[in-house]
GROMACS .gro file of C-alpha atoms in nm:
model
  374
    1UNK     CA    1  -2.285  -1.601   0.918
    2UNK     CA    2  -2.058  -1.876   0.786
    3UNK     CA    3  -1.742  -1.689   0.886
    4UNK     CA    4  -1.859  -1.640   1.245
    5UNK     CA    5  -2.032  -1.979   1.285
    6UNK     CA    6  -1.720  -2.122   1.452
    7UNK     CA    7  -1.712  -1.847   1.716
    8UNK     CA    8  -1.760  -2.026   2.048
    9UNK     CA    9  -2.053  -1.909   2.261
   10UNK     CA   10  -1.911  -1.842   2.611
   11UNK     CA   11  -2.250  -1.867   2.785
   12UNK     CA   12  -2.398  -2.169   2.962
   13UNK     CA   13  -2.602  -2.355   2.700
   14UNK     CA   14  -2.900  -2.419   2.926
   15UNK     CA   15  -2.947  -2.052   3.012
   16UNK     CA   16  -2.928  -1.890   2.669
   17UNK     CA   17  -3.222  -1.689   2.538
   18UNK     CA   18  -3.062  -1.517   2.241
   19UNK     CA   19  -2.849  -1.671   1.966
   20UNK     CA   20  -2.491  -1.550   1.953
   21UNK     CA   21  -2.508  -1.468   1.582
   22UNK     CA   22  -2.830  -1.272   1.633
   23UNK     CA   23  -2.656  -1.066   1.900
   24UNK     CA   24  -2.364  -1.007   1.662
   25UNK     CA   25  -2.588  -0.898   1.372
   26UNK     CA   26  -2.785  -0.656   1.592
   27UNK     CA   27  -2.462  -0.510   1.733
   28UNK     CA   28  -2.302  -0.458   1.391
   29UNK     CA   29  -2.621  -0.307   1.249
   30UNK     CA   30  -2.650  -0.072   1.546
   31UNK     CA   31  -2.288   0.045   1.514
   32UNK     CA   32  -2.340   0.107   1.143
   33UNK     CA   33  -2.640   0.321   1.238
   34UNK     CA   34  -2.438   0.526   1.488
   35UNK     CA   35  -2.446   0.332   1.817
   36UNK     CA   36  -2.151   0.416   2.043
   37UNK     CA   37  -2.234   0.224   2.363
   38UNK     CA   38  -2.394  -0.105   2.468
   39UNK     CA   39  -2.704   0.091   2.570
   40UNK     CA   40  -2.720   0.245   2.221
   41UNK     CA   41  -2.706  -0.103   2.068
   42UNK     CA   42  -2.990  -0.231   2.287
   43UNK     CA   43  -3.201   0.078   2.210
   44UNK     CA   44  -3.144   0.030   1.838
   45UNK     CA   45  -3.262  -0.333   1.871
   46UNK     CA   46  -3.581  -0.222   2.048
   47UNK     CA   47  -3.656   0.052   1.795
   48UNK     CA   48  -3.590  -0.178   1.497
   49UNK     CA   49  -3.733  -0.498   1.646
   50UNK     CA   50  -4.008  -0.538   1.386
   51UNK     CA   51  -3.761  -0.512   1.100
   52UNK     CA   52  -3.489  -0.723   1.264
   53UNK     CA   53  -3.747  -0.996   1.333
   54UNK     CA   54  -3.792  -1.044   0.958
   55UNK     CA   55  -3.457  -1.222   0.942
   56UNK     CA   56  -3.356  -1.290   1.307
   57UNK     CA   57  -3.515  -1.506   1.578
   58UNK     CA   58  -3.635  -1.251   1.834
   59UNK     CA   59  -3.903  -1.468   1.993
   60UNK     CA   60  -3.750  -1.390   2.336
   61UNK     CA   61  -3.729  -1.020   2.259
   62UNK     CA   62  -3.424  -0.799   2.211
   63UNK     CA   63  -3.121  -0.856   2.439
   64UNK     CA   64  -3.066  -0.595   2.708
   65UNK     CA   65  -2.762  -0.370   2.715
   66UNK     CA   66  -2.621  -0.583   2.999
   67UNK     CA   67  -2.651  -0.891   2.778
   68UNK     CA   68  -2.466  -0.725   2.493
   69UNK     CA   69  -2.193  -0.604   2.727
   70UNK     CA   70  -2.162  -0.939   2.904
   71UNK     CA   71  -2.147  -1.145   2.583
   72UNK     CA   72  -1.879  -0.929   2.422
   73UNK     CA   73  -1.684  -0.929   2.748
   74UNK     CA   74  -1.686  -1.311   2.763
   75UNK     CA   75  -1.613  -1.382   2.396
   76UNK     CA   76  -1.260  -1.504   2.329
   77UNK     CA   77  -1.114  -1.195   2.157
   78UNK     CA   78  -0.853  -1.391   1.961
   79UNK     CA   79  -1.119  -1.618   1.812
   80UNK     CA   80  -1.343  -1.321   1.743
   81UNK     CA   81  -1.062  -1.146   1.556
   82UNK     CA   82  -0.978  -1.459   1.357
   83UNK     CA   83  -1.341  -1.494   1.250
   84UNK     CA   84  -1.329  -1.128   1.151
   85UNK     CA   85  -1.033  -1.196   0.921
   86UNK     CA   86  -1.209  -1.495   0.764
   87UNK     CA   87  -1.511  -1.274   0.702
   88UNK     CA   88  -1.302  -1.000   0.537
   89UNK     CA   89  -1.117  -1.258   0.326
   90UNK     CA   90  -1.448  -1.395   0.200
   91UNK     CA   91  -1.524  -1.078   0.001
   92UNK     CA   92  -1.191  -0.896  -0.037
   93UNK     CA   93  -1.046  -0.879  -0.386
   94UNK     CA   94  -0.757  -1.116  -0.456
   95UNK     CA   95  -0.494  -0.857  -0.551
   96UNK     CA   96  -0.148  -0.971  -0.652
   97UNK     CA   97   0.049  -0.696  -0.479
   98UNK     CA   98  -0.146  -0.520  -0.203
   99UNK     CA   99   0.025  -0.283   0.039
  100UNK     CA  100  -0.073  -0.394   0.390
  101UNK     CA  101   0.002  -0.125   0.648
  102UNK     CA  102   0.038  -0.215   1.015
  103UNK     CA  103   0.024   0.046   1.288
  104UNK     CA  104  -0.109   0.099   1.640
  105UNK     CA  105  -0.374   0.327   1.788
  106UNK     CA  106  -0.470   0.397   2.149
  107UNK     CA  107  -0.836   0.400   2.255
  108UNK     CA  108  -0.768   0.703   2.471
  109UNK     CA  109  -1.060   0.700   2.715
  110UNK     CA  110  -1.053   0.327   2.791
  111UNK     CA  111  -0.841   0.381   3.103
  112UNK     CA  112  -0.953   0.307   3.458
  113UNK     CA  113  -0.792   0.519   3.730
  114UNK     CA  114  -0.952   0.311   4.003
  115UNK     CA  115  -0.757   0.001   3.905
  116UNK     CA  116  -0.460   0.196   3.763
  117UNK     CA  117  -0.537   0.050   3.421
  118UNK     CA  118  -0.399   0.241   3.124
  119UNK     CA  119  -0.585   0.284   2.794
  120UNK     CA  120  -0.596  -0.007   2.553
  121UNK     CA  121  -0.361   0.007   2.255
  122UNK     CA  122  -0.467  -0.179   1.939
  123UNK     CA  123  -0.238  -0.277   1.651
  124UNK     CA  124  -0.428  -0.301   1.321
  125UNK     CA  125  -0.361  -0.429   0.970
  126UNK     CA  126  -0.508  -0.231   0.681
  127UNK     CA  127  -0.530  -0.319   0.309
  128UNK     CA  128  -0.452   0.025   0.169
  129UNK     CA  129  -0.573  -0.018  -0.189
  130UNK     CA  130  -0.909  -0.171  -0.099
  131UNK     CA  131  -0.953   0.037   0.217
  132UNK     CA  132  -1.029  -0.267   0.433
  133UNK     CA  133  -0.940  -0.336   0.793
  134UNK     CA  134  -0.795  -0.689   0.800
  135UNK     CA  135  -0.745  -0.755   1.169
  136UNK     CA  136  -0.622  -0.632   1.506
  137UNK     CA  137  -0.437  -0.731   1.821
  138UNK     CA  138  -0.448  -0.552   2.158
  139UNK     CA  139  -0.165  -0.461   2.395
  140UNK     CA  140  -0.138  -0.248   2.709
  141UNK     CA  141   0.063   0.032   2.553
  142UNK     CA  142   0.244   0.154   2.242
  143UNK     CA  143   0.578   0.030   2.376
  144UNK     CA  144   0.439  -0.326   2.364
  145UNK     CA  145   0.355  -0.320   1.993
  146UNK     CA  146   0.653  -0.546   1.922
  147UNK     CA  147   0.480  -0.835   2.099
  148UNK     CA  148   0.148  -0.785   1.915
  149UNK     CA  149   0.284  -0.741   1.562
  150UNK     CA  150   0.409  -1.102   1.521
  151UNK     CA  151   0.075  -1.237   1.646
  152UNK     CA  152  -0.110  -1.017   1.399
  153UNK     CA  153   0.118  -1.124   1.114
  154UNK     CA  154   0.054  -1.490   1.196
  155UNK     CA  155  -0.322  -1.436   1.164
  156UNK     CA  156  -0.300  -1.291   0.810
  157UNK     CA  157  -0.233  -1.433   0.464
  158UNK     CA  158   0.048  -1.214   0.333
  159UNK     CA  159   0.195  -1.410   0.041
  160UNK     CA  160   0.289  -1.182  -0.248
  161UNK     CA  161   0.203  -0.858  -0.068
  162UNK     CA  162   0.411  -0.570   0.072
  163UNK     CA  163   0.393  -0.511   0.448
  164UNK     CA  164   0.480  -0.162   0.573
  165UNK     CA  165   0.565  -0.075   0.933
  166UNK     CA  166   0.689   0.228   1.120
  167UNK     CA  167   1.010   0.236   1.324
  168UNK     CA  168   0.858   0.046   1.617
  169UNK     CA  169   0.821  -0.260   1.394
  170UNK     CA  170   1.167  -0.231   1.238
  171UNK     CA  171   1.302  -0.550   1.397
  172UNK     CA  172   1.494  -0.842   1.249
  173UNK     CA  173   1.252  -1.099   1.389
  174UNK     CA  174   0.954  -0.917   1.237
  175UNK     CA  175   1.130  -0.884   0.901
  176UNK     CA  176   1.204  -1.257   0.903
  177UNK     CA  177   0.845  -1.344   0.992
  178UNK     CA  178   0.721  -1.142   0.694
  179UNK     CA  179   0.967  -1.319   0.464
  180UNK     CA  180   0.861  -1.657   0.602
  181UNK     CA  181   0.510  -1.582   0.474
  182UNK     CA  182   0.646  -1.518   0.121
  183UNK     CA  183   0.579  -1.146   0.152
  184UNK     CA  184   0.804  -0.839   0.130
  185UNK     CA  185   0.855  -0.558   0.378
  186UNK     CA  186   0.926  -0.186   0.385
  187UNK     CA  187   1.033  -0.083   0.735
  188UNK     CA  188   1.098   0.273   0.854
  189UNK     CA  189   1.451   0.305   0.994
  190UNK     CA  190   1.509   0.551   1.277
  191UNK     CA  191   1.742   0.610   1.567
  192UNK     CA  192   1.609   0.316   1.769
  193UNK     CA  193   1.828   0.098   1.546
  194UNK     CA  194   2.146   0.273   1.666
  195UNK     CA  195   2.448   0.180   1.453
  196UNK     CA  196   2.235   0.061   1.164
  197UNK     CA  197   2.065   0.398   1.141
  198UNK     CA  198   2.395   0.586   1.165
  199UNK     CA  199   2.555   0.371   0.896
  200UNK     CA  200   2.264   0.425   0.655
  201UNK     CA  201   2.255   0.801   0.721
  202UNK     CA  202   2.629   0.836   0.662
  203UNK     CA  203   2.614   0.633   0.342
  204UNK     CA  204   2.315   0.819   0.199
  205UNK     CA  205   2.457   1.162   0.282
  206UNK     CA  206   2.766   1.079   0.079
  207UNK     CA  207   2.607   0.874  -0.201
  208UNK     CA  208   2.274   1.055  -0.247
  209UNK     CA  209   2.240   1.389  -0.075
  210UNK     CA  210   2.564   1.572  -0.148
  211UNK     CA  211   2.599   1.787  -0.458
  212UNK     CA  212   2.849   1.551  -0.618
  213UNK     CA  213   2.659   1.238  -0.514
  214UNK     CA  214   2.681   0.954  -0.770
  215UNK     CA  215   2.323   0.832  -0.707
  216UNK     CA  216   2.057   1.059  -0.851
  217UNK     CA  217   1.696   1.067  -0.730
  218UNK     CA  218   1.459   0.841  -0.922
  219UNK     CA  219   1.166   1.053  -0.807
  220UNK     CA  220   1.148   1.432  -0.786
  221UNK     CA  221   0.805   1.595  -0.783
  222UNK     CA  222   0.608   1.885  -0.638
  223UNK     CA  223   0.268   1.851  -0.473
  224UNK     CA  224   0.057   2.161  -0.405
  225UNK     CA  225  -0.250   2.055  -0.209
  226UNK     CA  226  -0.415   2.137   0.125
  227UNK     CA  227  -0.250   2.480   0.130
  228UNK     CA  228   0.102   2.334   0.124
  229UNK     CA  229   0.377   2.310  -0.133
  230UNK     CA  230   0.568   1.986  -0.093
  231UNK     CA  231   0.872   1.869  -0.282
  232UNK     CA  232   0.958   1.499  -0.257
  233UNK     CA  233   1.276   1.336  -0.375
  234UNK     CA  234   1.353   0.966  -0.339
  235UNK     CA  235   1.660   0.749  -0.387
  236UNK     CA  236   1.702   0.372  -0.410
  237UNK     CA  237   2.037   0.251  -0.280
  238UNK     CA  238   2.088  -0.124  -0.336
  239UNK     CA  239   2.457  -0.095  -0.244
  240UNK     CA  240   2.364   0.029   0.102
  241UNK     CA  241   2.217  -0.313   0.179
  242UNK     CA  242   2.573  -0.445   0.179
  243UNK     CA  243   2.687  -0.221   0.464
  244UNK     CA  244   2.848  -0.412   0.750
  245UNK     CA  245   2.581  -0.283   0.987
  246UNK     CA  246   2.309  -0.446   0.774
  247UNK     CA  247   2.474  -0.779   0.694
  248UNK     CA  248   2.265  -0.962   0.953
  249UNK     CA  249   1.937  -0.805   0.837
  250UNK     CA  250   1.719  -1.076   0.677
  251UNK     CA  251   1.632  -1.045   0.309
  252UNK     CA  252   1.731  -0.682   0.262
  253UNK     CA  253   1.770  -0.575  -0.102
  254UNK     CA  254   1.742  -0.199  -0.100
  255UNK     CA  255   1.761   0.106   0.121
  256UNK     CA  256   1.528   0.396   0.043
  257UNK     CA  257   1.594   0.759   0.125
  258UNK     CA  258   1.302   1.003   0.090
  259UNK     CA  259   1.343   1.377   0.133
  260UNK     CA  260   1.038   1.593   0.200
  261UNK     CA  261   1.049   1.973   0.190
  262UNK     CA  262   0.727   2.145   0.300
  263UNK     CA  263   0.625   2.508   0.293
  264UNK     CA  264   0.286   2.630   0.413
  265UNK     CA  265   0.094   2.888   0.212
  266UNK     CA  266   0.114   3.246   0.346
  267UNK     CA  267   0.403   3.144   0.572
  268UNK     CA  268   0.777   3.177   0.545
  269UNK     CA  269   0.831   2.857   0.743
  270UNK     CA  270   0.988   2.566   0.555
  271UNK     CA  271   1.044   2.219   0.700
  272UNK     CA  272   1.278   1.956   0.559
  273UNK     CA  273   1.293   1.592   0.660
  274UNK     CA  274   1.474   1.284   0.533
  275UNK     CA  275   1.334   0.939   0.610
  276UNK     CA  276   1.505   0.605   0.557
  277UNK     CA  277   1.358   0.262   0.490
  278UNK     CA  278   1.483  -0.095   0.470
  279UNK     CA  279   1.310  -0.315   0.216
  280UNK     CA  280   1.322  -0.666   0.072
  281UNK     CA  281   1.138  -0.550  -0.241
  282UNK     CA  282   1.297  -0.554  -0.583
  283UNK     CA  283   1.001  -0.376  -0.745
  284UNK     CA  284   1.041  -0.074  -0.968
  285UNK     CA  285   1.131   0.247  -0.779
  286UNK     CA  286   0.792   0.396  -0.862
  287UNK     CA  287   0.622   0.105  -0.688
  288UNK     CA  288   0.837   0.151  -0.378
  289UNK     CA  289   0.765   0.523  -0.337
  290UNK     CA  290   0.393   0.456  -0.388
  291UNK     CA  291   0.402   0.183  -0.121
  292UNK     CA  292   0.569   0.420   0.127
  293UNK     CA  293   0.303   0.684   0.068
  294UNK     CA  294   0.022   0.429   0.094
  295UNK     CA  295   0.133   0.338   0.444
  296UNK     CA  296  -0.022   0.663   0.566
  297UNK     CA  297  -0.365   0.537   0.456
  298UNK     CA  298  -0.389   0.349   0.784
  299UNK     CA  299  -0.374   0.684   0.963
  300UNK     CA  300  -0.598   0.879   0.727
  301UNK     CA  301  -0.849   0.613   0.620
  302UNK     CA  302  -0.869   0.398   0.933
  303UNK     CA  303  -0.751   0.565   1.255
  304UNK     CA  304  -0.877   0.912   1.165
  305UNK     CA  305  -1.214   0.775   1.050
  306UNK     CA  306  -1.253   0.570   1.369
  307UNK     CA  307  -1.184   0.882   1.576
  308UNK     CA  308  -1.391   1.134   1.383
  309UNK     CA  309  -1.675   0.933   1.228
  310UNK     CA  310  -1.709   0.657   1.490
  311UNK     CA  311  -1.590   0.865   1.792
  312UNK     CA  312  -1.368   0.583   1.913
  313UNK     CA  313  -1.153   0.803   2.135
  314UNK     CA  314  -1.463   0.912   2.330
  315UNK     CA  315  -1.561   0.553   2.416
  316UNK     CA  316  -1.553   0.495   2.794
  317UNK     CA  317  -1.560   0.115   2.801
  318UNK     CA  318  -1.319   0.011   3.079
  319UNK     CA  319  -1.318  -0.367   3.044
  320UNK     CA  320  -1.028  -0.462   2.816
  321UNK     CA  321  -1.205  -0.746   2.637
  322UNK     CA  322  -1.524  -0.541   2.587
  323UNK     CA  323  -1.319  -0.247   2.456
  324UNK     CA  324  -1.134  -0.479   2.220
  325UNK     CA  325  -1.460  -0.636   2.100
  326UNK     CA  326  -1.627  -0.298   2.044
  327UNK     CA  327  -1.322  -0.183   1.847
  328UNK     CA  328  -1.371  -0.483   1.620
  329UNK     CA  329  -1.742  -0.405   1.581
  330UNK     CA  330  -1.645  -0.057   1.459
  331UNK     CA  331  -1.408  -0.208   1.204
  332UNK     CA  332  -1.679  -0.446   1.085
  333UNK     CA  333  -1.919  -0.155   1.045
  334UNK     CA  334  -1.657   0.054   0.866
  335UNK     CA  335  -1.576  -0.227   0.621
  336UNK     CA  336  -1.943  -0.281   0.543
  337UNK     CA  337  -2.020   0.088   0.493
  338UNK     CA  338  -1.707   0.154   0.291
  339UNK     CA  339  -1.778  -0.128   0.045
  340UNK     CA  340  -2.103   0.032  -0.069
  341UNK     CA  341  -2.047   0.205  -0.404
  342UNK     CA  342  -2.413   0.263  -0.488
  343UNK     CA  343  -2.411   0.633  -0.393
  344UNK     CA  344  -2.180   0.926  -0.334
  345UNK     CA  345  -2.269   0.980   0.033
  346UNK     CA  346  -1.991   1.032   0.285
  347UNK     CA  347  -1.932   0.760   0.543
  348UNK     CA  348  -2.126   0.967   0.795
  349UNK     CA  349  -2.410   1.011   0.547
  350UNK     CA  350  -2.425   0.639   0.474
  351UNK     CA  351  -2.444   0.559   0.846
  352UNK     CA  352  -2.726   0.810   0.894
  353UNK     CA  353  -2.912   0.672   0.594
  354UNK     CA  354  -2.874   0.317   0.726
  355UNK     CA  355  -3.017   0.420   1.062
  356UNK     CA  356  -3.316   0.592   0.904
  357UNK     CA  357  -3.383   0.360   0.609
  358UNK     CA  358  -3.429  -0.014   0.666
  359UNK     CA  359  -3.400  -0.087   0.294
  360UNK     CA  360  -3.059   0.078   0.280
  361UNK     CA  361  -2.945  -0.110   0.593
  362UNK     CA  362  -3.057  -0.433   0.427
  363UNK     CA  363  -2.863  -0.333   0.118
  364UNK     CA  364  -2.549  -0.288   0.329
  365UNK     CA  365  -2.593  -0.613   0.522
  366UNK     CA  366  -2.709  -0.839   0.240
  367UNK     CA  367  -2.587  -0.665  -0.074
  368UNK     CA  368  -2.934  -0.664  -0.226
  369UNK     CA  369  -3.145  -0.402  -0.400
  370UNK     CA  370  -3.468  -0.270  -0.245
  371UNK     CA  371  -3.688  -0.516  -0.441
  372UNK     CA  372  -3.457  -0.810  -0.370
  373UNK     CA  373  -3.449  -0.732   0.004
  374UNK     CA  374  -3.826  -0.716   0.013
   0.00000   0.00000   0.00000
């Protein structure tokens, strides 16, 4: 309540029946319990009115679905997202060296053919070790991520952490912005960087990948899970940072080369891939390879969960601000549910339990035991 107390109410003060924070609490609780639309949220409020009234002012009843939709359409999304970050920061652990992954995801069914509006694309920041969503920014399409990433970086406290980005975010201005916040970066380098990519590939092929290469892999391990056999080898090449093509790259200390060879069980097909990264980190090689692998947590632990558990891709909200606000409600719900360590239920099971059991919902919202909540 303290974190969101500064969120400006966009409604006319003389015509307000329901407090903004009450609307927010009902919405978050409903999404935790499985609500996927504004109508679902209003129905949850009606069904749980007696319980919600024990800690919210519902003297004017439960807001209608139109009220929920209208309020979250009018809220300033930038302010809402900043309050969200303050809320996450209030309970996140203060880790010295967190890997913060940044990546984009499209809310696929948020398009509107009538107005020729494409689906909303949201760039998110994810604390990979704690499994927390830290914030988001919205753009019209994946190609516009470059404009949203600096805004997202400005809204976060990054000092001392490692920020990882895919090739879309491999830009000098973004690298410099990360350094300006006393953080380090690991950026995927691909063909969109033209001569820089060619120079790094040529260097690594001669210095790392050939049979007589002077630089030996610091990491060479097999992983046999999910029906696949994967061999990973990784090289750290500090000398590559001195290539002419990289002289203007801010703060670069090392170039990473990671080779992945995959073979699927009961198949003769084998795939090999080599990925390259630019980094300002001077951490131990083992830390660097772990940071690269942790970047994929934003896909597996955030985007995939939003799609499968919260059915985000099926959402048909067409208003951009409302879609953006509902996306943030899902992240709030996910953070709350994921922080509960009191049982071994899956995320889906915890959401079901919260919808059925008021005591468990109170435990999630207030962090209290059954007796304390009563």
